[in-house]
Tab-separated table of C-alpha atoms in Angstrom:
chain	number	residue	atom	x	y	z
L	33	UNK	CA	-27.780	8.621	-3.914
L	34	UNK	CA	-29.174	10.518	-0.938
L	35	UNK	CA	-26.990	13.157	0.671
L	36	UNK	CA	-27.132	15.797	3.357
L	37	UNK	CA	-28.194	19.326	2.532
L	38	UNK	CA	-24.683	20.574	1.842
L	39	UNK	CA	-21.043	20.361	2.931
L	40	UNK	CA	-21.362	23.249	5.373
L	41	UNK	CA	-23.969	21.330	7.389
L	42	UNK	CA	-22.448	17.841	7.155
L	43	UNK	CA	-20.706	16.453	10.216
L	44	UNK	CA	-17.450	14.602	9.464
L	45	UNK	CA	-15.464	12.459	11.897
L	46	UNK	CA	-11.730	12.438	11.047
L	47	UNK	CA	-10.036	9.506	12.758
L	48	UNK	CA	-6.379	10.582	12.428
L	49	UNK	CA	-4.390	13.802	12.205
L	50	UNK	CA	-3.928	15.060	8.631
L	51	UNK	CA	-1.580	17.542	7.000
L	52	UNK	CA	-2.271	21.102	8.266
L	53	UNK	CA	-3.547	22.487	4.954
L	54	UNK	CA	-6.039	19.644	4.662
L	55	UNK	CA	-7.237	20.089	8.242
L	56	UNK	CA	-7.831	23.791	7.614
L	57	UNK	CA	-9.830	23.001	4.496
L	58	UNK	CA	-12.036	20.311	6.027
L	59	UNK	CA	-12.687	22.493	9.088
L	60	UNK	CA	-13.796	25.308	6.770
L	61	UNK	CA	-15.958	23.072	4.572
L	62	UNK	CA	-17.679	20.881	7.179
L	63	UNK	CA	-18.537	20.594	10.817
L	64	UNK	CA	-15.480	18.451	11.308
L	65	UNK	CA	-14.335	16.550	14.405
L	66	UNK	CA	-10.548	16.434	14.048
L	67	UNK	CA	-7.972	14.392	15.924
L	68	UNK	CA	-5.240	16.985	16.661
L	69	UNK	CA	-3.357	14.647	19.014
L	70	UNK	CA	-3.381	11.829	16.435
L	71	UNK	CA	-4.563	9.425	19.105
L	72	UNK	CA	-5.515	6.064	17.567
L	73	UNK	CA	-9.192	5.271	18.073
L	74	UNK	CA	-10.478	1.764	18.615
L	75	UNK	CA	-13.272	0.499	16.359
L	76	UNK	CA	-15.627	0.754	19.327
L	77	UNK	CA	-14.727	4.411	19.864
L	78	UNK	CA	-15.179	5.238	16.182
L	79	UNK	CA	-18.570	3.558	16.210
L	80	UNK	CA	-19.626	5.409	19.357
L	81	UNK	CA	-18.620	8.778	17.923
L	82	UNK	CA	-20.072	8.006	14.489
L	83	UNK	CA	-23.609	8.453	15.818
L	84	UNK	CA	-22.980	12.214	15.934
L	85	UNK	CA	-21.739	12.398	12.334
L	86	UNK	CA	-22.842	12.057	8.711
L	87	UNK	CA	-19.546	10.800	7.312
L	88	UNK	CA	-16.170	9.436	8.345
L	89	UNK	CA	-12.723	10.168	6.977
L	90	UNK	CA	-10.591	7.236	8.073
L	91	UNK	CA	-7.321	5.572	7.093
L	92	UNK	CA	-5.789	2.171	6.486
L	93	UNK	CA	-4.175	2.599	9.931
L	94	UNK	CA	-7.629	2.084	11.448
L	95	UNK	CA	-7.994	-1.654	12.141
L	96	UNK	CA	-11.735	-2.011	11.862
L	97	UNK	CA	-12.630	-5.682	11.500
L	98	UNK	CA	-15.505	-7.391	9.680
L	99	UNK	CA	-18.203	-6.198	12.103
L	100	UNK	CA	-17.446	-2.506	11.728
L	101	UNK	CA	-19.646	-1.481	8.806
L	102	UNK	CA	-22.744	-3.478	9.899
L	103	UNK	CA	-22.496	-1.744	13.288
L	104	UNK	CA	-22.351	1.803	11.888
L	105	UNK	CA	-25.289	4.033	12.874
L	106	UNK	CA	-27.835	5.108	10.228
L	107	UNK	CA	-26.452	8.652	10.248
L	108	UNK	CA	-23.289	7.603	8.403
L	109	UNK	CA	-23.781	8.047	4.658
L	110	UNK	CA	-20.195	8.042	3.391
L	111	UNK	CA	-16.735	6.766	4.322
L	112	UNK	CA	-13.738	8.436	2.681
L	113	UNK	CA	-10.615	6.351	3.176
L	114	UNK	CA	-7.264	8.118	3.113
L	115	UNK	CA	-5.693	5.324	1.048
L	116	UNK	CA	-5.753	3.678	-2.356
L	117	UNK	CA	-6.238	0.211	-0.915
L	118	UNK	CA	-9.553	-0.547	0.726
L	119	UNK	CA	-9.068	-4.079	2.021
L	120	UNK	CA	-9.617	-2.698	5.546
L	121	UNK	CA	-13.252	-2.043	4.530
L	122	UNK	CA	-15.897	-4.410	3.209
L	123	UNK	CA	-17.226	-2.837	0.032
L	124	UNK	CA	-20.090	-5.385	-0.286
L	125	UNK	CA	-21.210	-4.609	3.282
L	126	UNK	CA	-21.077	-0.866	2.625
L	127	UNK	CA	-23.030	-1.265	-0.603
L	128	UNK	CA	-25.670	-3.360	1.166
L	129	UNK	CA	-25.970	-0.763	3.908
L	130	UNK	CA	-26.203	2.098	1.401
L	131	UNK	CA	-22.941	3.738	2.493
L	132	UNK	CA	-20.783	5.389	-0.133
L	133	UNK	CA	-17.056	4.564	0.058
L	134	UNK	CA	-14.307	6.506	-1.706
L	135	UNK	CA	-10.527	6.133	-1.906
L	136	UNK	CA	-7.557	8.161	-3.185
L	137	UNK	CA	-6.173	6.676	-6.426
L	138	UNK	CA	-3.593	8.384	-8.604
L	139	UNK	CA	-1.998	10.800	-6.166
L	140	UNK	CA	0.457	8.395	-4.514
L	141	UNK	CA	1.657	6.594	-7.645
L	142	UNK	CA	5.061	8.253	-7.907
L	143	UNK	CA	5.846	8.154	-4.197
L	144	UNK	CA	5.050	4.441	-3.958
L	145	UNK	CA	6.952	3.602	-7.137
L	146	UNK	CA	9.964	5.454	-5.728
L	147	UNK	CA	9.810	3.258	-2.628
L	148	UNK	CA	9.606	0.132	-4.809
L	149	UNK	CA	12.868	1.153	-6.479
L	150	UNK	CA	14.371	1.928	-3.081
L	151	UNK	CA	13.454	-1.585	-1.950
L	152	UNK	CA	14.919	-3.138	-5.107
L	153	UNK	CA	18.190	-1.278	-4.656
L	154	UNK	CA	18.278	-1.562	-0.874
L	155	UNK	CA	17.574	-5.295	-0.827
L	156	UNK	CA	19.983	-6.037	-3.666
L	157	UNK	CA	22.897	-3.935	-2.447
L	158	UNK	CA	22.582	-4.703	1.265
L	159	UNK	CA	21.454	-1.301	2.492
L	160	UNK	CA	20.276	-2.633	5.855
L	161	UNK	CA	23.383	-4.652	6.742
L	162	UNK	CA	25.653	-1.967	5.305
L	163	UNK	CA	24.014	0.674	7.489
L	164	UNK	CA	24.408	-1.537	10.555
L	165	UNK	CA	28.096	-2.155	9.831
L	166	UNK	CA	28.803	1.563	9.796
L	167	UNK	CA	26.696	2.307	12.888
L	168	UNK	CA	28.257	-0.586	14.814
L	169	UNK	CA	31.804	0.378	13.779
L	170	UNK	CA	32.308	-2.876	11.860
L	171	UNK	CA	33.442	-1.279	8.591
L	172	UNK	CA	36.803	-2.977	9.044
L	173	UNK	CA	35.143	-6.372	8.665
L	174	UNK	CA	34.718	-5.874	4.910
L	175	UNK	CA	36.960	-7.747	2.460
L	176	UNK	CA	37.141	-8.091	-1.315
L	177	UNK	CA	34.822	-11.084	-1.189
L	178	UNK	CA	32.497	-10.371	1.737
L	179	UNK	CA	29.949	-9.017	2.283
L	180	UNK	CA	28.626	-8.583	-1.251
L	181	UNK	CA	25.353	-7.398	-2.707
L	182	UNK	CA	23.715	-8.194	-6.027
L	183	UNK	CA	23.590	-6.431	-9.371
L	184	UNK	CA	20.449	-4.555	-10.412
L	185	UNK	CA	21.347	-3.041	-13.770
L	186	UNK	CA	20.546	-5.303	-16.680
L	187	UNK	CA	18.671	-7.873	-14.594
L	188	UNK	CA	15.126	-9.128	-15.171
L	189	UNK	CA	12.227	-7.563	-13.266
L	190	UNK	CA	8.785	-9.124	-13.040
L	191	UNK	CA	5.900	-6.869	-12.000
L	192	UNK	CA	2.828	-8.406	-10.385
L	193	UNK	CA	0.046	-5.899	-11.062
L	194	UNK	CA	0.475	-3.433	-13.914
L	195	UNK	CA	-1.802	-0.654	-12.701
L	196	UNK	CA	-0.680	2.926	-12.171
L	197	UNK	CA	2.020	2.009	-9.667
L	198	UNK	CA	3.235	-1.032	-11.595
L	199	UNK	CA	3.586	1.108	-14.711
L	200	UNK	CA	5.497	3.754	-12.757
L	201	UNK	CA	7.849	1.049	-11.436
L	202	UNK	CA	8.412	-0.208	-14.982
L	203	UNK	CA	9.203	3.299	-16.192
L	204	UNK	CA	11.803	3.752	-13.455
L	205	UNK	CA	13.312	0.289	-13.911
L	206	UNK	CA	14.032	1.018	-17.567
L	207	UNK	CA	16.617	3.557	-16.402
L	208	UNK	CA	18.570	0.608	-14.950
L	209	UNK	CA	18.396	-1.305	-18.226
L	210	UNK	CA	16.224	-3.999	-16.660
L	211	UNK	CA	14.389	-6.503	-18.865
L	212	UNK	CA	10.735	-6.137	-17.884
L	213	UNK	CA	7.953	-8.699	-17.542
L	214	UNK	CA	4.495	-8.320	-16.034
L	215	UNK	CA	1.377	-10.197	-15.062
L	216	UNK	CA	-2.036	-8.666	-14.485
L	217	UNK	CA	-5.616	-9.663	-15.216
L	218	UNK	CA	-5.308	-8.334	-18.747
L	219	UNK	CA	-2.669	-6.639	-20.896
L	220	UNK	CA	-2.332	-2.883	-20.518
L	221	UNK	CA	-2.695	-0.491	-23.437
L	222	UNK	CA	0.174	-0.222	-25.895
L	223	UNK	CA	2.812	2.135	-24.531
L	224	UNK	CA	1.737	1.742	-20.899
L	225	UNK	CA	3.779	-1.436	-20.536
L	226	UNK	CA	7.093	0.458	-21.049
L	227	UNK	CA	8.507	-2.422	-23.039
L	228	UNK	CA	7.487	-5.123	-20.564
L	229	UNK	CA	6.430	-8.540	-21.834
L	230	UNK	CA	2.957	-9.681	-20.769
L	231	UNK	CA	2.361	-13.085	-19.166
L	232	UNK	CA	-1.262	-14.200	-18.912
L	233	UNK	CA	-0.362	-16.651	-16.120
L	234	UNK	CA	1.533	-15.536	-13.037
L	235	UNK	CA	3.348	-18.866	-12.938
L	236	UNK	CA	4.686	-18.373	-16.463
L	237	UNK	CA	6.295	-15.049	-15.552
L	238	UNK	CA	8.154	-16.255	-12.469
L	239	UNK	CA	11.060	-18.112	-14.138
L	240	UNK	CA	11.938	-14.811	-15.871
L	241	UNK	CA	12.209	-12.814	-12.621
L	242	UNK	CA	15.544	-12.041	-11.023
L	243	UNK	CA	13.451	-9.480	-9.135
L	244	UNK	CA	9.726	-9.691	-8.380
L	245	UNK	CA	7.933	-6.442	-7.537
L	246	UNK	CA	4.489	-6.872	-5.959
L	247	UNK	CA	2.197	-4.023	-6.997
L	248	UNK	CA	-1.262	-5.601	-7.188
L	249	UNK	CA	-4.305	-4.968	-5.033
L	250	UNK	CA	-5.181	-7.310	-2.201
L	251	UNK	CA	-8.142	-9.360	-3.433
L	252	UNK	CA	-9.402	-12.894	-2.778
L	253	UNK	CA	-7.479	-13.923	-5.909
L	254	UNK	CA	-4.152	-12.359	-4.903
L	255	UNK	CA	-3.997	-12.996	-1.162
L	256	UNK	CA	-1.254	-15.499	-0.525
L	257	UNK	CA	-0.342	-15.729	-4.215
L	258	UNK	CA	3.355	-15.348	-3.381
L	259	UNK	CA	3.679	-18.665	-1.590
L	260	UNK	CA	5.938	-21.705	-1.496
L	261	UNK	CA	4.777	-22.933	-4.898
L	262	UNK	CA	5.270	-19.602	-6.660
L	263	UNK	CA	8.591	-18.870	-4.939
L	264	UNK	CA	9.853	-22.269	-6.114
L	265	UNK	CA	9.347	-21.093	-9.711
L	266	UNK	CA	11.621	-18.081	-9.251
L	267	UNK	CA	15.284	-18.434	-10.221
L	268	UNK	CA	17.587	-19.304	-7.348
L	269	UNK	CA	18.880	-16.102	-5.792
L	270	UNK	CA	15.877	-13.977	-6.840
L	271	UNK	CA	14.820	-10.927	-4.841
L	272	UNK	CA	11.219	-10.138	-3.846
L	273	UNK	CA	9.956	-6.631	-3.015
L	274	UNK	CA	6.490	-5.679	-1.803
L	275	UNK	CA	4.893	-2.214	-1.698
L	276	UNK	CA	1.309	-3.446	-2.123
L	277	UNK	CA	-0.247	-5.322	0.799
L	278	UNK	CA	1.280	-7.758	3.259
L	279	UNK	CA	-1.361	-10.455	2.857
L	280	UNK	CA	-0.329	-11.066	-0.766
L	281	UNK	CA	2.723	-12.864	0.660
L	282	UNK	CA	2.773	-16.093	2.656
L	283	UNK	CA	5.163	-15.161	5.471
L	284	UNK	CA	6.193	-18.740	6.228
L	285	UNK	CA	7.122	-19.344	2.608
L	286	UNK	CA	9.029	-16.064	2.184
L	287	UNK	CA	10.926	-16.375	5.458
L	288	UNK	CA	11.783	-19.989	4.697
L	289	UNK	CA	13.098	-19.096	1.241
L	290	UNK	CA	15.196	-16.242	2.659
L	291	UNK	CA	16.635	-18.455	5.391
L	292	UNK	CA	17.438	-21.309	3.012
L	293	UNK	CA	19.092	-19.138	0.365
L	294	UNK	CA	16.495	-19.876	-2.288
L	295	UNK	CA	15.920	-16.114	-2.309
L	296	UNK	CA	18.907	-13.813	-2.040
L	297	UNK	CA	17.007	-10.995	-0.368
L	298	UNK	CA	13.692	-9.214	0.062
L	299	UNK	CA	12.584	-5.625	0.445
L	300	UNK	CA	9.321	-5.082	2.310
L	301	UNK	CA	7.311	-1.944	3.024
L	302	UNK	CA	4.094	-3.792	3.912
L	303	UNK	CA	3.342	-6.752	6.152
L	304	UNK	CA	0.517	-8.997	7.203
L	305	UNK	CA	-0.863	-7.753	10.537
L	306	UNK	CA	1.292	-4.623	10.536
L	307	UNK	CA	2.625	-3.077	12.681
L	308	UNK	CA	2.746	-6.405	14.553
L	309	UNK	CA	4.864	-8.133	11.927
L	310	UNK	CA	6.241	-11.660	12.031
L	311	UNK	CA	9.272	-11.235	14.354
L	312	UNK	CA	11.341	-13.650	12.282
L	313	UNK	CA	11.842	-10.912	9.677
L	314	UNK	CA	13.857	-8.870	12.169
L	315	UNK	CA	16.367	-11.683	12.602
L	316	UNK	CA	17.191	-11.975	8.890
L	317	UNK	CA	20.174	-10.046	7.558
L	318	UNK	CA	18.973	-10.311	3.950
L	319	UNK	CA	15.731	-8.350	4.411
L	320	UNK	CA	15.434	-4.587	3.907
L	321	UNK	CA	12.494	-3.457	6.070
L	322	UNK	CA	10.473	-0.234	5.921
L	323	UNK	CA	7.416	0.754	8.031
L	324	UNK	CA	4.795	1.168	5.253
L	325	UNK	CA	6.057	4.547	4.047
L	326	UNK	CA	5.124	4.275	0.365
L	327	UNK	CA	3.007	7.444	0.509
L	328	UNK	CA	4.925	9.148	3.321
L	329	UNK	CA	5.891	12.501	1.820
L	330	UNK	CA	4.256	15.824	2.725
L	331	UNK	CA	3.045	16.428	-0.818
L	332	UNK	CA	1.578	12.953	-1.244
L	333	UNK	CA	-0.150	12.811	2.145
L	334	UNK	CA	-1.590	16.287	1.537
L	335	UNK	CA	-2.841	15.303	-1.926
L	336	UNK	CA	-4.474	12.180	-0.492
L	337	UNK	CA	-6.281	14.190	2.181
L	338	UNK	CA	-7.505	16.744	-0.360
L	339	UNK	CA	-8.799	13.925	-2.552
L	340	UNK	CA	-10.802	12.654	0.425
L	341	UNK	CA	-12.232	16.135	0.953
L	342	UNK	CA	-13.039	16.480	-2.760
L	343	UNK	CA	-15.039	13.257	-2.587
L	344	UNK	CA	-16.846	14.318	0.573
L	345	UNK	CA	-17.753	17.721	-0.880
L	346	UNK	CA	-19.037	16.138	-4.077
L	347	UNK	CA	-21.157	13.669	-2.134
L	348	UNK	CA	-22.752	16.270	0.108
L	349	UNK	CA	-23.510	18.463	-2.892
L	350	UNK	CA	-25.523	15.549	-4.240
L	351	UNK	CA	-22.937	14.690	-6.897
L	352	UNK	CA	-21.297	11.364	-7.614
L	353	UNK	CA	-17.848	11.349	-5.947
L	354	UNK	CA	-15.007	10.986	-8.430
L	355	UNK	CA	-13.505	8.026	-6.582
L	356	UNK	CA	-16.655	6.151	-5.582
L	357	UNK	CA	-16.113	2.441	-4.897
L	358	UNK	CA	-19.654	1.402	-4.023
C-alpha cells in the first residue's frame, strides 16, 4: 500500500463541516481543505477539487453516483467516509483503482440503538399523532377508546441483522421484557444474542415478529428484502422500524401495508432517496418519521470524525488503517 510521505504533507479535502474538535485536529495534522460553511458540494465539484488533494474525507450525505470513483484523479489515494455504511461508494471500483476506503464502525452503535428504541416506542405509542394533537389544540378529542397506541412490553421483537447495532437493540429491548428473535447470515457468539432465538431464514422469523427492527447493512442480498412477500408473513398489526438503510425496504409495499392496516405502524429514520422521500409517508398518521439522526449526538459525531482522522493518519504513515474496507 503506497502512501504519501507523512500526514503533515498530505492534502485532505473535507466535504462537510465537522465537529470543532475534529476540525482543529485535522487542520493540525494535514494540509486540510475544510468546509466551514457546510455548503453541500456536487459530485462534479468534489471531483474538480480532488485534483489538488491526496485524500478525501466525505460523508453519506454526499450523493456521488456510480461514476464518481472511476472519475477520481490519480492523486487521490484514500477516501475516509464519515459513516458506518458505505453503500454510497463502490468498494470494488475503489479496489480496482487502488484507492483505500475506510469507515467508522463501533462508535455510533449506542446512539443508533437508542434511536431504534425511540422508533419502536414512538411508532407503537403514537408519538407523532400525539404530538400533533397537543400542538394543534386537539387534546379534547381524546376518549377512552380513541386514539390508542400499542403495547411494547412483553411483545415479540425480530431483529434483521445481529451486528453491533442489532445486539445493542436486543440488549435494550430486554428491559421491556420483549421476546427476542433474530436473523443474520450466521448465528452470533453465545452471549451476544442476549437471549434472542436465531432463525437461519428471514422468512421463518417473520411470523414471530410483533415488531421488526431493521439493522442490517445494505447489500445486494438485503436491498428490498422487506417487501410485499415478507410483510405478508408478519402478524397482522405488526410494527416495522428501520435505522439501517432506506433501500432495504420496498416503499410501495410498506406504504400499502400501513394504509391497509396490515401493519399497525412504522418508525423510520432512513429512506430510499433521502432527503427526497416518498411523499406518501407524510400523509400517513401511523408513521413516526425522523430525518436520519441515528448518529446525531455531539459525542457520536465527534467520535466518527476522529475515527476518520485516525484512519487517514495511519494510512499516510504507511500503516494499514484500522477500518480499511478495500
